[in-house]
Each structure stands twice: as structure tokens, then as C-alpha cells.
Short mmCIF file of C-alpha atoms in Angstrom, two decimals:
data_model
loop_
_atom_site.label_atom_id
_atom_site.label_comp_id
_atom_site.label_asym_id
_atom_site.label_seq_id
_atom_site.Cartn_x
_atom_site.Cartn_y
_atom_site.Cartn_z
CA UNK A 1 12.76 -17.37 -23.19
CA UNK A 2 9.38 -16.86 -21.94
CA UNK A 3 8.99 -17.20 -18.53
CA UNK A 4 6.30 -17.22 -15.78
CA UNK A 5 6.83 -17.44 -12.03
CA UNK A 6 3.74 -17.82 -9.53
CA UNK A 7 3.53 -17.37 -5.76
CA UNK A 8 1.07 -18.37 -3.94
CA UNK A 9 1.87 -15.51 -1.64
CA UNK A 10 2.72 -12.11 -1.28
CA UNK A 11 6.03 -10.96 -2.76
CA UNK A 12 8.23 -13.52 -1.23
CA UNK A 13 11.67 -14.21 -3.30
CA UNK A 14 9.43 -15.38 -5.99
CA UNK A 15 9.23 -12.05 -7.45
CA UNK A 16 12.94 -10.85 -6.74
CA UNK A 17 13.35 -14.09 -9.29
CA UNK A 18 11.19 -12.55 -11.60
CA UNK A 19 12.93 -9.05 -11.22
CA UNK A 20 16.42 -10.61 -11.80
CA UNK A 21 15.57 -13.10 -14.30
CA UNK A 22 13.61 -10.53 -16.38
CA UNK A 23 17.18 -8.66 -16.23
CA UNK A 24 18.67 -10.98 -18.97
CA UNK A 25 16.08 -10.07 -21.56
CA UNK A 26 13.68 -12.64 -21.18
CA UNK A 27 9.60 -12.57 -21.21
CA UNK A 28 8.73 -12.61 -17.75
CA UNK A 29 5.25 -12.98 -16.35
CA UNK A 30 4.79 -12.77 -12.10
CA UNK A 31 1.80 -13.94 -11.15
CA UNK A 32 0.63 -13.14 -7.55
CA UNK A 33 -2.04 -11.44 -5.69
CA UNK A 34 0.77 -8.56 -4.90
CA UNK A 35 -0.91 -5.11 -6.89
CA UNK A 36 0.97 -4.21 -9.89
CA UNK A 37 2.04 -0.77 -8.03
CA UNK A 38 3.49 -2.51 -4.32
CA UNK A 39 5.14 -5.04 -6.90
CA UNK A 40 6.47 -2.11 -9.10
CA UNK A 41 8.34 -0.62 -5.81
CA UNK A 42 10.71 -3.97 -5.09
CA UNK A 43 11.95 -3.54 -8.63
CA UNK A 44 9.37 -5.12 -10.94
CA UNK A 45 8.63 -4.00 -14.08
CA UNK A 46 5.21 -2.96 -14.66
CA UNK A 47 4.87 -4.91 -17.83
CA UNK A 48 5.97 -8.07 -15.87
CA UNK A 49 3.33 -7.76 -13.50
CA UNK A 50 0.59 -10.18 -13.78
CA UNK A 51 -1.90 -9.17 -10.47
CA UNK A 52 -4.82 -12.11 -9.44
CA UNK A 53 -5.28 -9.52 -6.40
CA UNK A 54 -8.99 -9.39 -6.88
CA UNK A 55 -9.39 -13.56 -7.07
CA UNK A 56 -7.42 -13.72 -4.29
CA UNK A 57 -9.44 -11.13 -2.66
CA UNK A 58 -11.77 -13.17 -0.79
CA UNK A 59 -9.46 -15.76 0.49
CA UNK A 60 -7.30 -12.46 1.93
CA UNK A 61 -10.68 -11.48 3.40
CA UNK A 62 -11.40 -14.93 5.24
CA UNK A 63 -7.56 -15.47 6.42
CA UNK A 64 -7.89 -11.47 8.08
CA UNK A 65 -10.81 -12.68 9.73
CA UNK A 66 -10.56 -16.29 10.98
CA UNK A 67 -6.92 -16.87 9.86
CA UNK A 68 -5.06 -18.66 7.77
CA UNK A 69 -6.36 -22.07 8.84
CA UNK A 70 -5.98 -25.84 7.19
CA UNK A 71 -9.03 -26.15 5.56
CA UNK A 72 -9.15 -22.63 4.26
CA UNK A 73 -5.41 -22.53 3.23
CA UNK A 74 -6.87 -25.86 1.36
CA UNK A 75 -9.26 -24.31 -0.58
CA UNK A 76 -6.91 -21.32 -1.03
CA UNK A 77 -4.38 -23.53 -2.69
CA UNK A 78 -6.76 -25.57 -4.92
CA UNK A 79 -8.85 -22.64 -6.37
CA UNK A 80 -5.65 -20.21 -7.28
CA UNK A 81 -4.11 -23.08 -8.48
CA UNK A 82 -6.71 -24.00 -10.77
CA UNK A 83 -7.78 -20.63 -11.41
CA UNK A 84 -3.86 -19.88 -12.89
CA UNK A 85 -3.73 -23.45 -14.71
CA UNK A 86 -6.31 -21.94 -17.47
CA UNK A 87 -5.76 -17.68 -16.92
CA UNK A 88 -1.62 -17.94 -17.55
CA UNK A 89 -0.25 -17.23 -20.63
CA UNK A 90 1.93 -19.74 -23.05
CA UNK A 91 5.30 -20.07 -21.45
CA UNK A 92 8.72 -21.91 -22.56
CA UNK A 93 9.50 -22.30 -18.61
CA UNK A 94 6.78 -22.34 -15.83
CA UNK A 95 8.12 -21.20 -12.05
CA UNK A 96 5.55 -21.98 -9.11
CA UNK A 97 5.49 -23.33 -5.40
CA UNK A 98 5.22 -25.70 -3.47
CA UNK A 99 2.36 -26.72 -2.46
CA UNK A 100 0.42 -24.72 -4.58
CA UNK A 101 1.43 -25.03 -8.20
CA UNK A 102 0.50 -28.39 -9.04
CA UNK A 103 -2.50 -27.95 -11.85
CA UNK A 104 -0.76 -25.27 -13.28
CA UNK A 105 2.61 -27.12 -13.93
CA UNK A 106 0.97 -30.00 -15.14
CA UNK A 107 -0.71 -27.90 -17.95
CA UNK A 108 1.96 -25.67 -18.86
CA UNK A 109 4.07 -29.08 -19.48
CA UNK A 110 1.10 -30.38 -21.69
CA UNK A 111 -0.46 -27.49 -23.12
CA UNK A 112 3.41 -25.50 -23.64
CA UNK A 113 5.66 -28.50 -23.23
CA UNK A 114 7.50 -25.68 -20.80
CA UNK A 115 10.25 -26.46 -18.67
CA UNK A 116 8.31 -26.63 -15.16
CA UNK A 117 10.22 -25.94 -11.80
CA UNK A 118 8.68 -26.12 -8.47
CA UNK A 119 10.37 -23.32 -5.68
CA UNK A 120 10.51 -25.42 -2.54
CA UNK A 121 11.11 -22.42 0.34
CA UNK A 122 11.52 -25.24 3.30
CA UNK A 123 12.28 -28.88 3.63
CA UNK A 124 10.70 -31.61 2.54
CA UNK A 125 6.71 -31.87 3.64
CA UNK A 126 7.63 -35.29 5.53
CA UNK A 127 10.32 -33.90 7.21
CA UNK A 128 8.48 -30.81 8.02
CA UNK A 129 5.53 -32.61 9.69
CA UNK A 130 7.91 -34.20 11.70
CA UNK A 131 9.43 -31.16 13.04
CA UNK A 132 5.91 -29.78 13.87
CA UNK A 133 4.95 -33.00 15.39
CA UNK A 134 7.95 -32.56 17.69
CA UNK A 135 7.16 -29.64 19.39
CA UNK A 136 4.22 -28.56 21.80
CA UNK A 137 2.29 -25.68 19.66
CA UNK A 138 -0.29 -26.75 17.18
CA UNK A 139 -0.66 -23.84 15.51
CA UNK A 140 1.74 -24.35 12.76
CA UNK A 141 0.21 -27.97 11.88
CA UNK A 142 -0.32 -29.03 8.98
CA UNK A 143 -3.76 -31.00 7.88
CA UNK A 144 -3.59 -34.18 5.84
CA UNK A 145 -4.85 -32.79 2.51
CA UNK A 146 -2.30 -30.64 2.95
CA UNK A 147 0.32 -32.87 3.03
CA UNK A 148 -0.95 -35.44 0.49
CA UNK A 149 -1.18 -32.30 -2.23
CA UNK A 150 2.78 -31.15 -1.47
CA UNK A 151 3.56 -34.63 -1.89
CA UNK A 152 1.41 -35.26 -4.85
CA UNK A 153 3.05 -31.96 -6.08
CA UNK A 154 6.84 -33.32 -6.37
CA UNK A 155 5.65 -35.83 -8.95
CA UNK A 156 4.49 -33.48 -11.78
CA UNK A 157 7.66 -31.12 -12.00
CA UNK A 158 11.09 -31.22 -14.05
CA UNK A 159 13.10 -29.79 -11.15
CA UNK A 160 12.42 -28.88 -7.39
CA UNK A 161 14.60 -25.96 -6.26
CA UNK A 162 15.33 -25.39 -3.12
CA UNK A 163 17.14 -22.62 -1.38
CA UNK A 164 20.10 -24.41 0.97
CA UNK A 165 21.97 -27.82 1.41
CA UNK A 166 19.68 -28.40 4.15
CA UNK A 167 16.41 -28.87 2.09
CA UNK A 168 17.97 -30.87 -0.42
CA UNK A 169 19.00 -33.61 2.34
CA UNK A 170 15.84 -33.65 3.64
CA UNK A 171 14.49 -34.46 -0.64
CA UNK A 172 17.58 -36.52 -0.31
CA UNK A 173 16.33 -38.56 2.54
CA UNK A 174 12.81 -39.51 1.68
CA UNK A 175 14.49 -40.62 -1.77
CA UNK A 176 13.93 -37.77 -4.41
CA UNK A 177 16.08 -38.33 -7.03
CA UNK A 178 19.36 -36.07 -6.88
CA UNK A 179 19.69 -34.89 -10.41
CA UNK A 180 15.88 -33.08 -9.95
CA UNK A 181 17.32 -30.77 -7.24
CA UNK A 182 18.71 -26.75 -8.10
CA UNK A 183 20.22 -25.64 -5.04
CA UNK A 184 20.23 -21.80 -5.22
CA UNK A 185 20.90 -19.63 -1.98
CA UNK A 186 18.70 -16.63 -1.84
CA UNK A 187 19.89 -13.27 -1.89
CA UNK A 188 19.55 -10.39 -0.44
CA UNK A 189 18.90 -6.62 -1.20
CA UNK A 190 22.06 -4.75 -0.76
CA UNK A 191 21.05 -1.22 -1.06
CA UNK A 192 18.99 -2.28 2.16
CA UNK A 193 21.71 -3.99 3.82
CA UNK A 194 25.36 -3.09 3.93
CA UNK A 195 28.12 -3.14 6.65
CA UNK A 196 27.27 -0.97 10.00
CA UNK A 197 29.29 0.43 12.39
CA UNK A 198 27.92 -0.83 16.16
CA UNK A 199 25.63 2.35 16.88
CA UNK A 200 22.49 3.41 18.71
CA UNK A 201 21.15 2.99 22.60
CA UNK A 202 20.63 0.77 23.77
CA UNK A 203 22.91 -1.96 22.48
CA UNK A 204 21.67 -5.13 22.69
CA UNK A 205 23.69 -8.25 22.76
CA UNK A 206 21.58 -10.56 20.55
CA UNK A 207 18.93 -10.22 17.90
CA UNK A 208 16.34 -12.75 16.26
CA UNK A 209 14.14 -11.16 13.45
CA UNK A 210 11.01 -13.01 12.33
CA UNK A 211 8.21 -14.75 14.04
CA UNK A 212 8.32 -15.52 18.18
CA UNK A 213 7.72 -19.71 17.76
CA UNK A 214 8.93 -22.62 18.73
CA UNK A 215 9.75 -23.76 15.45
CA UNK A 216 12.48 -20.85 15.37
CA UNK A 217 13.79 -22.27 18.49
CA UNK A 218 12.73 -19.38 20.84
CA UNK A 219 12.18 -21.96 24.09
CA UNK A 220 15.83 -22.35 23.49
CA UNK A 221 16.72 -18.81 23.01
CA UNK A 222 14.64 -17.69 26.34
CA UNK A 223 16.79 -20.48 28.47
CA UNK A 224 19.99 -18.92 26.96
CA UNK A 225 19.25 -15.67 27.47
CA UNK A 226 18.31 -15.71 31.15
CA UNK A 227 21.43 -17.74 31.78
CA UNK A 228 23.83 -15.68 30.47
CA UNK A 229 22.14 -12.83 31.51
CA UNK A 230 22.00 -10.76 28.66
CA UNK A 231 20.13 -8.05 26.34
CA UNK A 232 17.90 -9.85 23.46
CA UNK A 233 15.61 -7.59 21.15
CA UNK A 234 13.13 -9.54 19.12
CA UNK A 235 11.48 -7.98 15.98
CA UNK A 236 8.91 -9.61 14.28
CA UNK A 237 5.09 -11.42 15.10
CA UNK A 238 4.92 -13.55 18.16
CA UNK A 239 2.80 -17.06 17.32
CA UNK A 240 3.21 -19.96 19.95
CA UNK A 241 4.99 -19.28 22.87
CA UNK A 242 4.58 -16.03 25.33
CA UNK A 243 7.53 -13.11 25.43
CA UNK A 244 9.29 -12.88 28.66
CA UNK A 245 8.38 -9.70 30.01
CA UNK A 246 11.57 -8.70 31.80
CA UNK A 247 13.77 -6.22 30.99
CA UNK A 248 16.68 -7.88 29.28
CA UNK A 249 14.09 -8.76 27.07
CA UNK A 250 12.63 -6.40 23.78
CA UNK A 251 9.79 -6.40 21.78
CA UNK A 252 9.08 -4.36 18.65
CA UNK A 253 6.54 -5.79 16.03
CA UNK A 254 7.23 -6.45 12.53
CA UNK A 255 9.00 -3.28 10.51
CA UNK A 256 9.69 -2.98 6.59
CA UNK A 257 12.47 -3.81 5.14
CA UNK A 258 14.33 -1.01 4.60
CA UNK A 259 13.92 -0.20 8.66
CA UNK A 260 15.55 -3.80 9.76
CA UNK A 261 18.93 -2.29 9.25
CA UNK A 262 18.20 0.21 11.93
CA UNK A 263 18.13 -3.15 14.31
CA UNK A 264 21.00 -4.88 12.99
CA UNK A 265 23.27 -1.40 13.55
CA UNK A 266 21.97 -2.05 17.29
CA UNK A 267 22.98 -5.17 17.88
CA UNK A 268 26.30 -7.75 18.07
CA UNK A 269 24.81 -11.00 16.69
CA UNK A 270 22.01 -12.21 15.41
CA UNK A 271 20.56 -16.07 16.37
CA UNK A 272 18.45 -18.29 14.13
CA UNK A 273 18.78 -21.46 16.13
CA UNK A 274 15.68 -22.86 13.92
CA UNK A 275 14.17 -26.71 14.32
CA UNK A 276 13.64 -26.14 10.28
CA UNK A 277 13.98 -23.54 7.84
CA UNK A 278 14.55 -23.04 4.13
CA UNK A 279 17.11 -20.42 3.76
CA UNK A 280 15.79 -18.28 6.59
CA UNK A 281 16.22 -14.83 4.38
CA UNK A 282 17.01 -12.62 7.12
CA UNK A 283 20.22 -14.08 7.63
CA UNK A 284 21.78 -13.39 4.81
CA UNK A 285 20.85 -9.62 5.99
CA UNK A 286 22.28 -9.98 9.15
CA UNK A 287 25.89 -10.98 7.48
CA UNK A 288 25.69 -8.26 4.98
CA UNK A 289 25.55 -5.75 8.15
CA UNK A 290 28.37 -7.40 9.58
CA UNK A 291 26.67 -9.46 12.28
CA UNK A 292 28.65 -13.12 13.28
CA UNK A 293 25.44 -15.71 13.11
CA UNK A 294 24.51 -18.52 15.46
CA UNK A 295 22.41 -21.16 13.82
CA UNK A 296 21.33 -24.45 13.97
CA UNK A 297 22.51 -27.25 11.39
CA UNK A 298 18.50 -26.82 9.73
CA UNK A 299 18.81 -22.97 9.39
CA UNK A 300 20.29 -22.83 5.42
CA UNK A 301 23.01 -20.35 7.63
CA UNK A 302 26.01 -23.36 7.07
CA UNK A 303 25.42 -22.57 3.03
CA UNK A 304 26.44 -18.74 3.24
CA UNK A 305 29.93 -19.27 4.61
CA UNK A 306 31.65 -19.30 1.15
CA UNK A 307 30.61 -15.56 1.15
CA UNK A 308 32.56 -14.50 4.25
CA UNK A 309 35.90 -13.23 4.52
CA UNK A 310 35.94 -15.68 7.57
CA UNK A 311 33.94 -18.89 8.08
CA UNK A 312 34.34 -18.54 11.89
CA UNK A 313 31.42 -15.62 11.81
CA UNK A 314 28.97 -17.94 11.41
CA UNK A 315 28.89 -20.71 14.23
CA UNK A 316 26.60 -23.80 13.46
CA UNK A 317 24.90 -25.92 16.82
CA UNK A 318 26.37 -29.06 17.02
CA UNK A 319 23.92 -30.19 19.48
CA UNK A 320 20.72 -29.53 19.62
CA UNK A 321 20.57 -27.99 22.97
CA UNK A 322 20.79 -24.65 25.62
CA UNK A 323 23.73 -25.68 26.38
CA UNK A 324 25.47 -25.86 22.68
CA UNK A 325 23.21 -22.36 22.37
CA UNK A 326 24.58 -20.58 24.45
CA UNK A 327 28.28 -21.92 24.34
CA UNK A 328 28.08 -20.59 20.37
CA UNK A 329 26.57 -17.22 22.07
CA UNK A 330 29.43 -16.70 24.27
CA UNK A 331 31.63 -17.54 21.42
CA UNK A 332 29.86 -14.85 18.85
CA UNK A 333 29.53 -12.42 21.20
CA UNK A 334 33.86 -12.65 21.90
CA UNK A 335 33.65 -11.95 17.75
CA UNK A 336 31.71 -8.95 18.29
CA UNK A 337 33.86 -7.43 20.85
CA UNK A 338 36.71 -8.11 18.46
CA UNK A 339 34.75 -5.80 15.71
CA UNK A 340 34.95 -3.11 18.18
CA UNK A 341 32.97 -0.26 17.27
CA UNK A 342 34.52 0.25 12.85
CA UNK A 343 32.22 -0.27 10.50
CA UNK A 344 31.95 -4.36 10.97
CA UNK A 345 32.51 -5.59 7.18
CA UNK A 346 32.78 -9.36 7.02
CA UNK A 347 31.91 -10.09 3.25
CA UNK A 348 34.47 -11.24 0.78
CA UNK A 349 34.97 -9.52 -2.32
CA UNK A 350 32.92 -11.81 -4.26
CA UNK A 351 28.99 -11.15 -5.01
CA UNK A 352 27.69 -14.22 -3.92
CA UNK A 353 25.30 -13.01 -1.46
CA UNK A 354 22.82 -10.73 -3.61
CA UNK A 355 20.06 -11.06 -5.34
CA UNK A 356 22.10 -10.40 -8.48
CA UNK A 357 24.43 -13.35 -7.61
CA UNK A 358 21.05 -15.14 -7.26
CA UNK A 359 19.67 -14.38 -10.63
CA UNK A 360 22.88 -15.14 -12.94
CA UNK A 361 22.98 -19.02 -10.97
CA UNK A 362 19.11 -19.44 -11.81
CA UNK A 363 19.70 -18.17 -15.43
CA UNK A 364 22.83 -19.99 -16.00
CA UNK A 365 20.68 -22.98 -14.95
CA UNK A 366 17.89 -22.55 -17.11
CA UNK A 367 20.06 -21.93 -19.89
CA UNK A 368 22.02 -25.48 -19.35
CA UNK A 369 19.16 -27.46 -19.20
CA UNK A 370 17.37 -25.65 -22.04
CA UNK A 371 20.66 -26.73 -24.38
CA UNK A 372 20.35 -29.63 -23.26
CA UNK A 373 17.19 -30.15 -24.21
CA UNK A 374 17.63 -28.80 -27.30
CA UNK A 375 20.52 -31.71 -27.88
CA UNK A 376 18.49 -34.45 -27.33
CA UNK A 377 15.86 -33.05 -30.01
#
């Protein structure tokens, strides 16, 4: 099979797709404005690397200087899109995202007559905008063209895939039909993350990696926190809503990958209480260290509990609330103390959780619906 996958970002999982699907012998092209050399370090071969980095170039240039606003995301989004509709190569399967890849999957179904899949990282643009709606920043809004393309977008493709339960309810619920939908859990590197004994100073009781934001449910987590009267360490970018500055409370901005596991070894559990997420990829990490997980019911965490030795290490909000947040805290952090300080191991023996895992579900997918193409010809 020939295959090419496009992101309309940097690495994301698009190209650990391309790394693992490239694995089973097949022709793959990743196109993104990641340089052939930083995409050749996560795994990629250099012959699979298909770099736009110098047409992206000026976008990269305008978001570092005035951000990644609506209208410029907008233009962004139409002019790669277009751009890649005529540069990309013939394909029997075409891989892109949501909301870029809408040009370039209707041509590669009429110029190819490719197999054309649209990667949807988070829920459904509808209920998306609803979520940002709900909350008080702005800053993650979305503008109307932007909405009307993503929605435009879930017309032209075979499949959507999405990467938990959660997303596909969300498709479900603004009536996408059910047999379009590949639910694949992402993986996760695990010669980056394996279990860690509890180690370091300080120890803190709770972790959240990612961006500081509403949308992650950080109002929530600041309320806990202060109740209970505990240590939090946050590592990641802080957007829409200020850091406490008191000193049960850490800061450290945003590290590589292969340093994160330096956090998790420092701390008992790790929160993603989320208003909406995908498959929130760092906590799948966060497990493979050995960290129980508090999440909400829109975090993608509820999908990963087949690959614990234990479903109780991950414990799911019922409610909404501080007071369901920090009842599940208490509850996780009881777990932790139960780990003591061995090295905290609470994976099964099956490889569900890696990127491996990942690639052998999207290829045994491909491969089903190929045949079956090939049995209605």
C-alpha cells in the first residue's frame, strides 16, 4: 500500500502513525512542516519524510509574532491545504486532519480513488464550541469559518478516526453515521516511559502536564488543591487563567519528552479533570510510570483501563464538580500510599498501550477495509 499522512502541525501522533505504519512494509509519505532531520529523531525514516517546512515558513513566522489567531489559523489551513491537494504524490490511502485536510482528500479520492481518512484529535467541532462557549476565557475560541470548514470537512472523507470512546459519542450525537468511525487509542513511547519507583525531593502529591486553562479544568484543580491542602506541580504553558503563587503550588515550563519522566518519578498521581479532550496523550504516560489517574468522563482516560492490571487506578468524575475532584483525589492519593515506595508497575502484560499496539490496530484496519473493497470490485 501506498500511503500518505498529513498534519497540519508539528509532529503530533500523526507522524508516530507514519513511523508505525511504514513498519509493515508499506510506501509511506509524512507530510508536515516538521524538518526531515527533527522528524528523523522520533523514529522516521528519512525516505518517508516529506518536509513543506519552507511553505509553512511564513505562517510559523506570523503565529511567533502575533499568534496563532482565527483569521490567520484560517488562512493557514486553506493555503497548506491547497498547497498539498496538487504537491502530494499518488497514494492508495490518504491520512490528514481535521480541519485542515479537506482539498487534499477530496483530490486524492478523485485523482487516486485512495482510501481517505480524516484523524479527528478532539471531539466533534459542535461539541467543542460548546465547551468553549461554556467557560469564561476567549482565547481558545473558535471563529465561524473555522467551524463551517471542520464541518464541511466530515463530508468528503471515507472514515473519521478518532482517538477515544469519548469523541466518537460526541460524532455519535450530532448524528455521524457509526460505521464511518475507527476508534484507535493512541500510544505512547515506552522507551520514554516505563514504571518508576516514587523518587526525588520534593514529592509532590499531584501532577497535571500540559497547558494551565480552563478547558483542562485547572479552576477546578486550584479549588481542590487549596482544600485539601496539598503539593501540586504543573508542567507545561499557562494560557487563560493565572498560577497561584503559593507554595503548595509549582511551576516549571514545558520540557521534552524524554525529561517528563523525571516529573512523573516525583509525583503520586497525575489529574486530567478536562471539560474536553481527545485522548489527552500524556495520560497514557502517566500510567506507563505507574501513576493512578483522575479524570473527567471527556478526558479519553475511561478508554485505557483495559490496559491495567487494575481498573481501580484510574478513577473517572462522576460529577462535574470540586467536590467529586477532590473526593477521587483523596481516593488516588490512598492508591499511592498503597504503592509505597517499589517500583509502581500497574500495566498488564498485554501491549495495548504503545505505539506499536497502535500501529498493528490502524493496519489491521486498513487492511479490512481494503479487502473489502476489493470484494465488492
Amino acid at each position: 500500500m501506498v500511503i500518505n499522512i498529513a498534519s497540519f502541525g508539528g509532529r503530533t501522533h500523526m507522524l508516530d502513525t507514519a513511523r508505525e505504519l511504514e513498519k509493515f512494509g508499506h510506501t509511506v509519505r509524512f507530510y508536515s512542516y516538521v524538518p526531515t532531520k527533527r522528524a528523523m529523531r522520533f523514529g522516521l525514516k528519512k525516505e518517508c519524510s516529506y518536509s513543506i517546512y519552507w511553505f509553512a515558513f511564513p505562517f510559523l513566522i506570523l503565529f511567533k509574532l502575533f499568534g496563532s489567531g482565527k483569521w490567520r489559523e484560517d488562512l493557514y489551513n486553506y493555503c497548506c491545504d491547497l498547497f498539498l491537494s496538487y504537491y502530494m504524490k499518488p497514494c492508495d490511502v490518504f491520512i490528514g486532519q481535521s480541519p485542515m485536510h479537506m482539498r487534499a482528500i477530496k483530490r486524492a479520492k478523485k485523482k487516486y480513488h485512495a482510501l481517505t481518512i480524516l484523524e479527528r484529535g478532539v471531539s466533534h467541532v459542535l461539541f467543542q464550541q460548546k465547551v468553549l462557549e461554556s467557560i469564561k476565557s476567549t482565547k481558545n475560541s473558535m471563529s465561524k469559518l473555522h467551524v463551517k470548514r471542520d464541518l464541511k470537512g466530515y463530508n468528503y472523507p471515507d472514515f473519521i478516526s478518532v482517538g477515544s470512546e469519548h469523541v466518537k459519542q460526541t460524532f455519535l450525537m450530532y448524528g455521524f453515521p457509526e460505521n464511518k468511525i475507527f476508534v484507535n487509542n493512541y500510544g505512547v513511547n515506552l522507551q520514554f516511559f516505563k514504571p518508576t519507583a516514587l523518587s526525588g525531593s520534593p514529592i509532590y502529591d499531584v501532577l497535571i502536564v500540559g497547558q494551565w486553562c480552563y478547558r483542562k479544568g485547572c479552576d477546578l484543580i486550584i479549588e481542590a488543591v487549596k482544600d485539601l491542602n496539598i503539593k501540586l506541580l504543573h508542567v507545561g504553558t499557562i494560557i487563560d487563567i493565572d498560577f497561584p503563587d503559593l507554595p503548595n503550588f509549582t511551576h516549571v515550563d514545558s520540557q521534552p519528552e524524554y525529561r517528563l519522566i523525571d516529573y512523573y518519578k516525583q509525583s503520586r498521581v497525575f489529574l486530567m479533570p478536562s471539560r474536553d479532550e481527545g485522548m489527552s496523550l500524556v495520560q497514557p504516560q502517566a500510567l506507563a510510570c505507574g501513576l493512578p489517574l483522575v479524570c473527567s468522563k471527556n478526558s479519553g482516560g475511561r478508554d485505557l483501563r483495559t490496559s491495567l492490571i487494575d481498573s481501580k487506578y484510574i478513577l473517572e468524575m462522576e460529577d462535574y464538580n470540586v467536590t467529586c475532584l477532590k473526593d477521587n483525589i483523596r481516593r488516588s492519593l490512598s492508591l499511592s500510599f498503597e504503592q509505597g515506595t517499589e517500583v509502581r508497575n500497574i500495566m498488564n502484560s498485554k501491549d495495548t498501550l504503545s505505539y506499536k499496539a497502535y500501529g498493528i490496530r490502524y493496519n489491521a484496519f486498513l487492511n479490512k477495509v481494503i479487502n473489502n473493497r476489493l470484494k465488492v470490485k
